[in-house]
Structures are given as structure tokens and as C-alpha cells.
PDB file of C-alpha atoms in Angstrom:
ATOM      1  CA  MET A  14     126.946 103.573 127.694  1.00 76.00           C
ATOM      2  CA  THR A  15     129.060 102.235 124.840  1.00 87.00           C
ATOM      3  CA  GLN A  16     129.364 103.974 121.479  1.00 82.00           C
ATOM      4  CA  LYS A  17     127.308 101.216 119.852  1.00 83.00           C
ATOM      5  CA  GLU A  18     124.520 101.667 122.395  1.00 83.00           C
ATOM      6  CA  ARG A  19     124.536 105.445 121.822  1.00 86.00           C
ATOM      7  CA  GLN A  20     124.306 104.908 118.076  1.00 86.00           C
ATOM      8  CA  GLU A  21     121.420 102.483 118.465  1.00 89.00           C
ATOM      9  CA  ARG A  22     119.594 104.908 120.746  1.00 91.00           C
ATOM     10  CA  SER A  23     120.129 107.760 118.268  1.00 91.00           C
ATOM     11  CA  ARG A  24     118.836 105.670 115.364  1.00 92.00           C
ATOM     12  CA  ALA A  25     115.805 104.592 117.397  1.00 92.00           C
ATOM     13  CA  GLU A  26     115.083 108.216 118.328  1.00 94.00           C
ATOM     14  CA  ILE A  27     115.289 109.319 114.701  1.00 94.00           C
ATOM     15  CA  PHE A  28     113.124 106.406 113.560  1.00 93.00           C
ATOM     16  CA  GLN A  29     110.368 107.199 116.060  1.00 94.00           C
ATOM     17  CA  ALA A  30     110.399 110.846 114.993  1.00 95.00           C
ATOM     18  CA  ALA A  31     110.240 109.929 111.306  1.00 95.00           C
ATOM     19  CA  LEU A  32     107.467 107.401 111.928  1.00 95.00           C
ATOM     20  CA  LYS A  33     105.368 110.036 113.676  1.00 95.00           C
ATOM     21  CA  GLU A  34     105.931 112.603 110.931  1.00 95.00           C
ATOM     22  CA  PHE A  35     105.283 110.359 107.928  1.00 95.00           C
ATOM     23  CA  SER A  36     102.249 108.716 109.538  1.00 94.00           C
ATOM     24  CA  SER A  37     100.581 112.032 110.399  1.00 93.00           C
ATOM     25  CA  GLN A  38     101.049 113.972 107.163  1.00 92.00           C
ATOM     26  CA  ASP A  39     101.674 113.518 103.474  1.00 92.00           C
ATOM     27  CA  TYR A  40     105.205 112.749 102.304  1.00 92.00           C
ATOM     28  CA  SER A  41     105.425 116.092 100.470  1.00 91.00           C
ATOM     29  CA  GLN A  42     104.781 117.987 103.711  1.00 94.00           C
ATOM     30  CA  VAL A  43     107.621 116.358 105.653  1.00 93.00           C
ATOM     31  CA  ASN A  44     111.121 117.820 105.676  1.00 93.00           C
ATOM     32  CA  MET A  45     114.291 117.085 107.611  1.00 94.00           C
ATOM     33  CA  GLU A  46     114.429 120.486 109.287  1.00 93.00           C
ATOM     34  CA  GLY A  47     110.894 120.090 110.610  1.00 93.00           C
ATOM     35  CA  ILE A  48     111.630 116.644 112.019  1.00 94.00           C
ATOM     36  CA  CYS A  49     114.718 117.951 113.801  1.00 94.00           C
ATOM     37  CA  ALA A  50     112.929 121.012 115.180  1.00 94.00           C
ATOM     38  CA  ARG A  51     109.829 119.216 116.401  1.00 94.00           C
ATOM     39  CA  HIS A  52     111.641 116.285 117.977  1.00 95.00           C
ATOM     40  CA  GLY A  53     114.731 117.942 119.415  1.00 94.00           C
ATOM     41  CA  ILE A  54     117.155 116.159 117.075  1.00 94.00           C
ATOM     42  CA  SER A  55     120.302 117.966 116.017  1.00 93.00           C
ATOM     43  CA  LYS A  56     120.845 118.317 112.267  1.00 92.00           C
ATOM     44  CA  GLY A  57     124.356 116.984 112.692  1.00 92.00           C
ATOM     45  CA  MET A  58     123.113 113.768 114.238  1.00 92.00           C
ATOM     46  CA  MET A  59     120.313 113.441 111.692  1.00 92.00           C
ATOM     47  CA  TYR A  60     122.555 113.790 108.657  1.00 91.00           C
ATOM     48  CA  HIS A  61     125.202 111.589 110.227  1.00 91.00           C
ATOM     49  CA  TYR A  62     122.817 108.652 109.913  1.00 91.00           C
ATOM     50  CA  TYR A  63     120.458 109.569 107.051  1.00 91.00           C
ATOM     51  CA  SER A  64     121.090 111.469 103.839  1.00 89.00           C
ATOM     52  CA  GLY A  65     117.591 112.899 103.466  1.00 91.00           C
ATOM     53  CA  LYS A  66     113.874 112.293 103.843  1.00 93.00           C
ATOM     54  CA  ASP A  67     113.822 109.614 101.132  1.00 95.00           C
ATOM     55  CA  ALA A  68     116.116 107.486 103.273  1.00 95.00           C
ATOM     56  CA  LEU A  69     113.969 108.161 106.347  1.00 94.00           C
ATOM     57  CA  PHE A  70     110.746 107.251 104.566  1.00 96.00           C
ATOM     58  CA  LEU A  71     112.270 104.029 103.241  1.00 96.00           C
ATOM     59  CA  LEU A  72     113.388 103.196 106.786  1.00 95.00           C
ATOM     60  CA  CYS A  73     109.782 103.536 107.991  1.00 96.00           C
ATOM     61  CA  VAL A  74     108.506 101.445 105.079  1.00 96.00           C
ATOM     62  CA  GLN A  75     111.075  98.702 105.644  1.00 96.00           C
ATOM     63  CA  GLN A  76     110.352  98.487 109.369  1.00 96.00           C
ATOM     64  CA  THR A  77     106.590  98.411 108.754  1.00 96.00           C
ATOM     65  CA  PHE A  78     106.735  95.663 106.142  1.00 96.00           C
ATOM     66  CA  GLN A  79     109.152  93.602 108.222  1.00 96.00           C
ATOM     67  CA  GLN A  80     107.021  93.853 111.364  1.00 96.00           C
ATOM     68  CA  LEU A  81     103.867  92.920 109.442  1.00 95.00           C
ATOM     69  CA  GLU A  82     105.624  89.939 107.842  1.00 95.00           C
ATOM     70  CA  GLU A  83     106.766  88.657 111.249  1.00 95.00           C
ATOM     71  CA  TYR A  84     103.258  89.150 112.672  1.00 95.00           C
ATOM     72  CA  LEU A  85     101.687  87.113 109.858  1.00 93.00           C
ATOM     73  CA  LEU A  86     104.255  84.317 110.017  1.00 93.00           C
ATOM     74  CA  GLU A  87     103.735  83.859 113.746  1.00 92.00           C
ATOM     75  CA  ARG A  88     100.008  83.239 113.221  1.00 89.00           C
ATOM     76  CA  MET A  89      99.840  81.603 109.813  1.00 87.00           C
ATOM     77  CA  GLU A  90     100.349  78.001 110.907  1.00 84.00           C
ATOM     78  CA  GLN A  91      97.199  78.088 113.044  1.00 88.00           C
ATOM     79  CA  LEU A  92      95.157  79.381 110.110  1.00 87.00           C
ATOM     80  CA  GLU A  93      96.213  76.532 107.873  1.00 83.00           C
ATOM     81  CA  GLN A  94      94.557  74.049 110.226  1.00 86.00           C
ATOM     82  CA  LYS A  95      91.154  75.626 109.498  1.00 89.00           C
ATOM     83  CA  ASP A  96      88.672  75.313 106.656  1.00 89.00           C
ATOM     84  CA  PRO A  97      90.249  77.064 103.625  1.00 87.00           C
ATOM     85  CA  VAL A  98      87.490  79.661 103.204  1.00 84.00           C
ATOM     86  CA  GLU A  99      87.596  80.488 106.926  1.00 86.00           C
ATOM     87  CA  ALA A 100      91.398  80.576 106.808  1.00 88.00           C
ATOM     88  CA  MET A 101      91.332  83.076 103.963  1.00 83.00           C
ATOM     89  CA  GLN A 102      88.803  85.250 105.759  1.00 82.00           C
ATOM     90  CA  GLU A 103      90.880  85.308 108.938  1.00 84.00           C
ATOM     91  CA  TYR A 104      94.094  85.885 107.000  1.00 84.00           C
ATOM     92  CA  PHE A 105      92.785  89.189 105.699  1.00 80.00           C
ATOM     93  CA  LEU A 106      91.742  90.082 109.238  1.00 81.00           C
ATOM     94  CA  LEU A 107      95.261  89.460 110.552  1.00 85.00           C
ATOM     95  CA  ARG A 108      96.657  92.432 108.697  1.00 81.00           C
ATOM     96  CA  GLU A 109      94.053  94.749 110.135  1.00 77.00           C
ATOM     97  CA  SER A 110      94.676  93.339 113.608  1.00 84.00           C
ATOM     98  CA  PHE A 111      98.326  94.267 113.208  1.00 90.00           C
ATOM     99  CA  PHE A 112      97.402  97.787 112.149  1.00 86.00           C
ATOM    100  CA  GLN A 113      94.995  98.176 115.043  1.00 83.00           C
ATOM    101  CA  GLU A 114      97.920  97.485 117.351  1.00 89.00           C
ATOM    102  CA  ASN A 115     100.227  99.703 115.263  1.00 92.00           C
ATOM    103  CA  PRO A 116      98.158 102.589 113.802  1.00 90.00           C
ATOM    104  CA  GLN A 117     101.179 104.600 112.654  1.00 94.00           C
ATOM    105  CA  GLN A 118     102.376 101.655 110.579  1.00 94.00           C
ATOM    106  CA  LYS A 119      98.996 101.502 108.854  1.00 89.00           C
ATOM    107  CA  GLN A 120      99.496 105.030 107.553  1.00 92.00           C
ATOM    108  CA  ILE A 121     103.005 104.174 106.370  1.00 94.00           C
ATOM    109  CA  PHE A 122     101.773 100.987 104.679  1.00 91.00           C
ATOM    110  CA  GLU A 123      99.030 102.813 102.781  1.00 87.00           C
ATOM    111  CA  ALA A 124     101.346 105.662 101.824  1.00 91.00           C
ATOM    112  CA  ALA A 125     103.890 103.168 100.447  1.00 92.00           C
ATOM    113  CA  LEU A 126     101.332 101.223  98.412  1.00 86.00           C
ATOM    114  CA  LEU A 127      98.939 103.957  97.343  1.00 84.00           C
ATOM    115  CA  ARG A 128     100.822 107.275  97.466  1.00 88.00           C
ATOM    116  CA  ALA A 129     104.479 106.393  97.053  1.00 87.00           C
ATOM    117  CA  PRO A 130     106.791 109.153  95.756  1.00 89.00           C
ATOM    118  CA  ILE A 131     107.622 108.192  92.193  1.00 93.00           C
ATOM    119  CA  GLN A 132     111.372 108.218  92.821  1.00 93.00           C
ATOM    120  CA  LEU A 133     110.959 105.571  95.533  1.00 94.00           C
ATOM    121  CA  THR A 134     108.551 103.153  93.848  1.00 94.00           C
ATOM    122  CA  GLU A 135     111.262 100.740  92.707  1.00 95.00           C
ATOM    123  CA  GLN A 136     112.930 100.605  96.120  1.00 96.00           C
ATOM    124  CA  ILE A 137     109.583 100.172  97.871  1.00 95.00           C
ATOM    125  CA  GLU A 138     108.743  97.303  95.547  1.00 94.00           C
ATOM    126  CA  GLN A 139     112.016  95.605  96.498  1.00 96.00           C
ATOM    127  CA  ILE A 140     111.284  96.099 100.211  1.00 96.00           C
ATOM    128  CA  ARG A 141     107.826  94.628  99.669  1.00 93.00           C
ATOM    129  CA  GLN A 142     109.030  91.387  98.075  1.00 93.00           C
ATOM    130  CA  PRO A 143     109.411  89.283 101.280  1.00 95.00           C
ATOM    131  CA  LEU A 144     105.850  90.154 102.307  1.00 91.00           C
ATOM    132  CA  ILE A 145     104.590  89.366  98.807  1.00 88.00           C
ATOM    133  CA  ARG A 146     106.230  85.928  99.054  1.00 91.00           C
ATOM    134  CA  VAL A 147     104.548  85.282 102.411  1.00 91.00           C
ATOM    135  CA  ASN A 148     101.174  86.246 100.930  1.00 86.00           C
ATOM    136  CA  ARG A 149     101.660  84.138  97.816  1.00 85.00           C
ATOM    137  CA  GLU A 150     102.788  81.074  99.750  1.00 89.00           C
ATOM    138  CA  PHE A 151      99.796  81.237 102.094  1.00 88.00           C
ATOM    139  CA  LEU A 152      97.324  81.840  99.260  1.00 85.00           C
ATOM    140  CA  HIS A 153      98.916  79.080  97.167  1.00 85.00           C
ATOM    141  CA  ARG A 154      98.566  76.518  99.958  1.00 88.00           C
ATOM    142  CA  THR A 155      95.015  77.644 100.704  1.00 87.00           C
ATOM    143  CA  LEU A 156      93.920  77.591  97.060  1.00 83.00           C
ATOM    144  CA  LEU A 157      95.197  74.016  96.766  1.00 83.00           C
ATOM    145  CA  ARG A 158      92.440  73.080  99.197  1.00 86.00           C
ATOM    146  CA  LEU A 159      89.699  74.899  97.251  1.00 83.00           C
ATOM    147  CA  PRO A 160      87.899  73.524  94.153  1.00 85.00           C
ATOM    148  CA  LEU A 161      88.391  76.048  91.352  1.00 82.00           C
ATOM    149  CA  GLN A 162      85.850  76.716  88.636  1.00 81.00           C
ATOM    150  CA  LYS A 163      86.350  74.765  85.442  1.00 82.00           C
ATOM    151  CA  GLY A 164      88.752  76.499  83.090  1.00 85.00           C
ATOM    152  CA  LEU A 165      90.602  78.458  85.779  1.00 84.00           C
ATOM    153  CA  GLU A 166      94.261  77.796  86.469  1.00 85.00           C
ATOM    154  CA  GLN A 167      95.616  78.059  89.977  1.00 82.00           C
ATOM    155  CA  GLU A 168      98.340  80.521  88.964  1.00 84.00           C
ATOM    156  CA  GLU A 169      95.877  83.024  87.483  1.00 87.00           C
ATOM    157  CA  VAL A 170      93.638  82.759  90.557  1.00 84.00           C
ATOM    158  CA  LEU A 171      96.705  83.314  92.731  1.00 82.00           C
ATOM    159  CA  ARG A 172      97.585  86.476  90.771  1.00 84.00           C
ATOM    160  CA  TYR A 173      93.999  87.646  91.196  1.00 84.00           C
ATOM    161  CA  PHE A 174      94.082  87.225  94.970  1.00 80.00           C
ATOM    162  CA  CYS A 175      97.473  88.891  95.273  1.00 77.00           C
ATOM    163  CA  GLY A 176      95.919  91.893  93.551  1.00 78.00           C
ATOM    164  CA  VAL A 177      92.840  91.782  95.758  1.00 77.00           C
ATOM    165  CA  GLU A 178      95.020  91.674  98.886  1.00 72.00           C
ATOM    166  CA  THR A 179      96.360  95.161  98.215  1.00 69.00           C
ATOM    167  CA  VAL A 180      92.923  96.807  97.943  1.00 73.00           C
ATOM    168  CA  ILE A 181      90.584  94.701 100.058  1.00 73.00           C
ATOM    169  CA  TRP A 182      90.390  97.145 102.968  1.00 68.00           C
ATOM    170  CA  LYS A 183      89.615 100.068 100.678  1.00 73.00           C
ATOM    171  CA  LEU A 184      86.971  97.838  99.088  1.00 77.00           C
ATOM    172  CA  MET A 185      85.472  97.088 102.489  1.00 74.00           C
ATOM    173  CA  GLU A 186      85.439 100.759 103.469  1.00 74.00           C
ATOM    174  CA  THR A 187      83.294 101.433 100.395  1.00 80.00           C
ATOM    175  CA  TYR A 188      81.108  98.371 100.928  1.00 78.00           C
ATOM    176  CA  CYS A 189      80.555  99.050 104.634  1.00 76.00           C
ATOM    177  CA  PRO A 190      81.804 102.536 105.663  1.00 72.00           C
ATOM    178  CA  GLN A 191      80.842 102.048 109.311  1.00 68.00           C
ATOM    179  CA  VAL A 192      83.048  98.980 109.764  1.00 62.00           C
ATOM    180  CA  HIS A 193      85.951  99.422 112.183  1.00 59.00           C
ATOM    181  CA  MET A 194      88.080  97.240 114.418  1.00 52.00           C
ATOM    182  CA  GLY A 195      86.188  98.296 117.524  1.00 57.00           C
ATOM    183  CA  ASP A 196      83.122  96.361 116.368  1.00 65.00           C
ATOM    184  CA  THR A 197      84.541  92.860 116.040  1.00 65.00           C
ATOM    185  CA  HIS A 198      81.219  91.247 115.129  1.00 72.00           C
ATOM    186  CA  LEU A 199      80.483  93.683 112.290  1.00 77.00           C
ATOM    187  CA  LEU A 200      84.054  93.458 111.043  1.00 73.00           C
ATOM    188  CA  MET A 201      84.012  89.645 110.919  1.00 74.00           C
ATOM    189  CA  GLN A 202      80.607  89.666 109.255  1.00 79.00           C
ATOM    190  CA  THR A 203      81.776  92.153 106.636  1.00 80.00           C
ATOM    191  CA  VAL A 204      84.992  90.281 105.907  1.00 76.00           C
ATOM    192  CA  ARG A 205      83.078  87.018 105.480  1.00 79.00           C
ATOM    193  CA  ARG A 206      80.585  88.561 103.060  1.00 83.00           C
ATOM    194  CA  VAL A 207      83.229  90.339 100.991  1.00 82.00           C
ATOM    195  CA  ILE A 208      85.495  87.283 100.802  1.00 80.00           C
ATOM    196  CA  ARG A 209      82.557  85.076  99.816  1.00 81.00           C
ATOM    197  CA  MET A 210      81.660  87.500  97.015  1.00 83.00           C
ATOM    198  CA  ILE A 211      85.270  87.505  95.855  1.00 81.00           C
ATOM    199  CA  LEU A 212      85.500  83.714  95.996  1.00 78.00           C
ATOM    200  CA  PHE A 213      82.099  82.733  94.645  1.00 79.00           C
ATOM    201  CA  GLY A 214      80.957  85.784  92.671  1.00 78.00           C
ATOM    202  CA  VAL A 215      77.714  87.731  92.861  1.00 77.00           C
ATOM    203  CA  VAL A 216      75.834  86.666  89.737  1.00 77.00           C
ATOM    204  CA  THR A 217      74.203  83.335  88.917  1.00 72.00           C
ATOM    205  CA  LEU A 218      74.782  82.762  85.224  1.00 60.00           C
ATOM    206  CA  PRO A 219      71.948  81.449  83.069  1.00 69.00           C
ATOM    207  CA  GLU A 220      72.111  77.734  82.328  1.00 61.00           C
ATOM    208  CA  GLY A 221      74.697  77.043  79.667  1.00 57.00           C
ATOM    209  CA  GLU A 222      76.371  80.443  80.009  1.00 53.00           C
ATOM    210  CA  ASN A 223      79.398  78.910  81.716  1.00 52.00           C
ATOM    211  CA  ARG A 224      80.010  76.718  78.696  1.00 49.00           C
ATOM    212  CA  LYS A 225      79.791  79.700  76.313  1.00 49.00           C
ATOM    213  CA  SER A 226      82.526  81.552  78.195  1.00 48.00           C
ATOM    214  CA  GLU A 227      84.996  78.662  78.138  1.00 48.00           C
TER     215      GLU A 227
END
């Protein structure tokens, strides 16, 4: 085995250990000594590659976001051939499909977005940018095919959906706590209802009320 191959194997071993630790407990509970002890990694090797747990956590975040981005890109072209409302519904399902296949990454993703250590928020936001661009480009192309309500600009609707994208699964857990990926029919039904409420609203305004709000 060459030196490069040994280095790659060591990095992969450390990454898998860090992924398991950060996906199974809160960031504050993880420490370098515990990772080394529980996974048979020498401290010398650990600190040769990574300066501390911040660097390890960012490694897990970067890998998770990159893998999710690649997963979405591989499937996005097929979605854009569908009706725009259906495409948007299925787009939100794609992310959960990825996390069903990669449950540890789901925990990392949520920790990065919802419980990020304050000292890492800026770096996490930089790591997140490629995925944000993928989301915005898909939503932009999809919104072009949807008739917007009078008075709404596409850019503000795009900002709205980018915000919704970060919380939609927490929203669905509240709306339908029993939903899970094992029940595909219920999941699809729930996604469709939630997306329709987001797209078309839940209240029918009295006649003339639309004009008052413009």
C-alpha cells in the first residue's frame, strides 16, 4: 500500500468515526479523546489530520451537503419534465429520500442548520452555498412555469420558498406526526397537501379583499 493510499484510508476511518459520533449525540457532547477511544484511532493520527472537533464537524457537514447536492442534481432533470406543482412536491421528497438512504447525514444536516455551534455558523453558511444555488436554480425555473398572484414578484416568492425549504420537514412533522418514509402513500399525500397549502394558501379572502391589500 502506498503512502497516499494509507493516508486516504486513515482519513476515511476518521471521517466514519466522526460521522457516527456527531450523528448520534449533540455537538457539545463530542470530544476528540472520546472519538479516538471508541473507534481505536490513535491521538497522533487524529491530530496529524485534524486540529480539533470543529474541523471534524465541518468535514461531516461538507461531505453531507456535497452528497445531497450530487443526489439532487442527478435527479433534477427528470423533475423538470413534470407539471410544476408536481415537480415541486417531488423535489421536497428527494431530500428526504436521500436521508432515508443516509440517516447519519440527516442528523448532521439538521445539526448544521438548526443547532450549529456559533463559532462555526459562518463557515457552515459558506459550505452550504452550492446547495443553496442548486435549490434556487430549480425553484426559479419551476416558478417561471407557475402563474403568480397579482402583485407578487418572482424574486420575493423565490426568497419565500428558499426559506420554506429549510423548515418544511419540521413543518410536516407538526402537521402529521405519524408521517415517515416507510409509509410512502401517507408521505406523498402529506407532502402534496402541505405544498398545496404553501402554494395556494389556506384562506379564501372575501370579494374585493385582494384589491385592498395591493
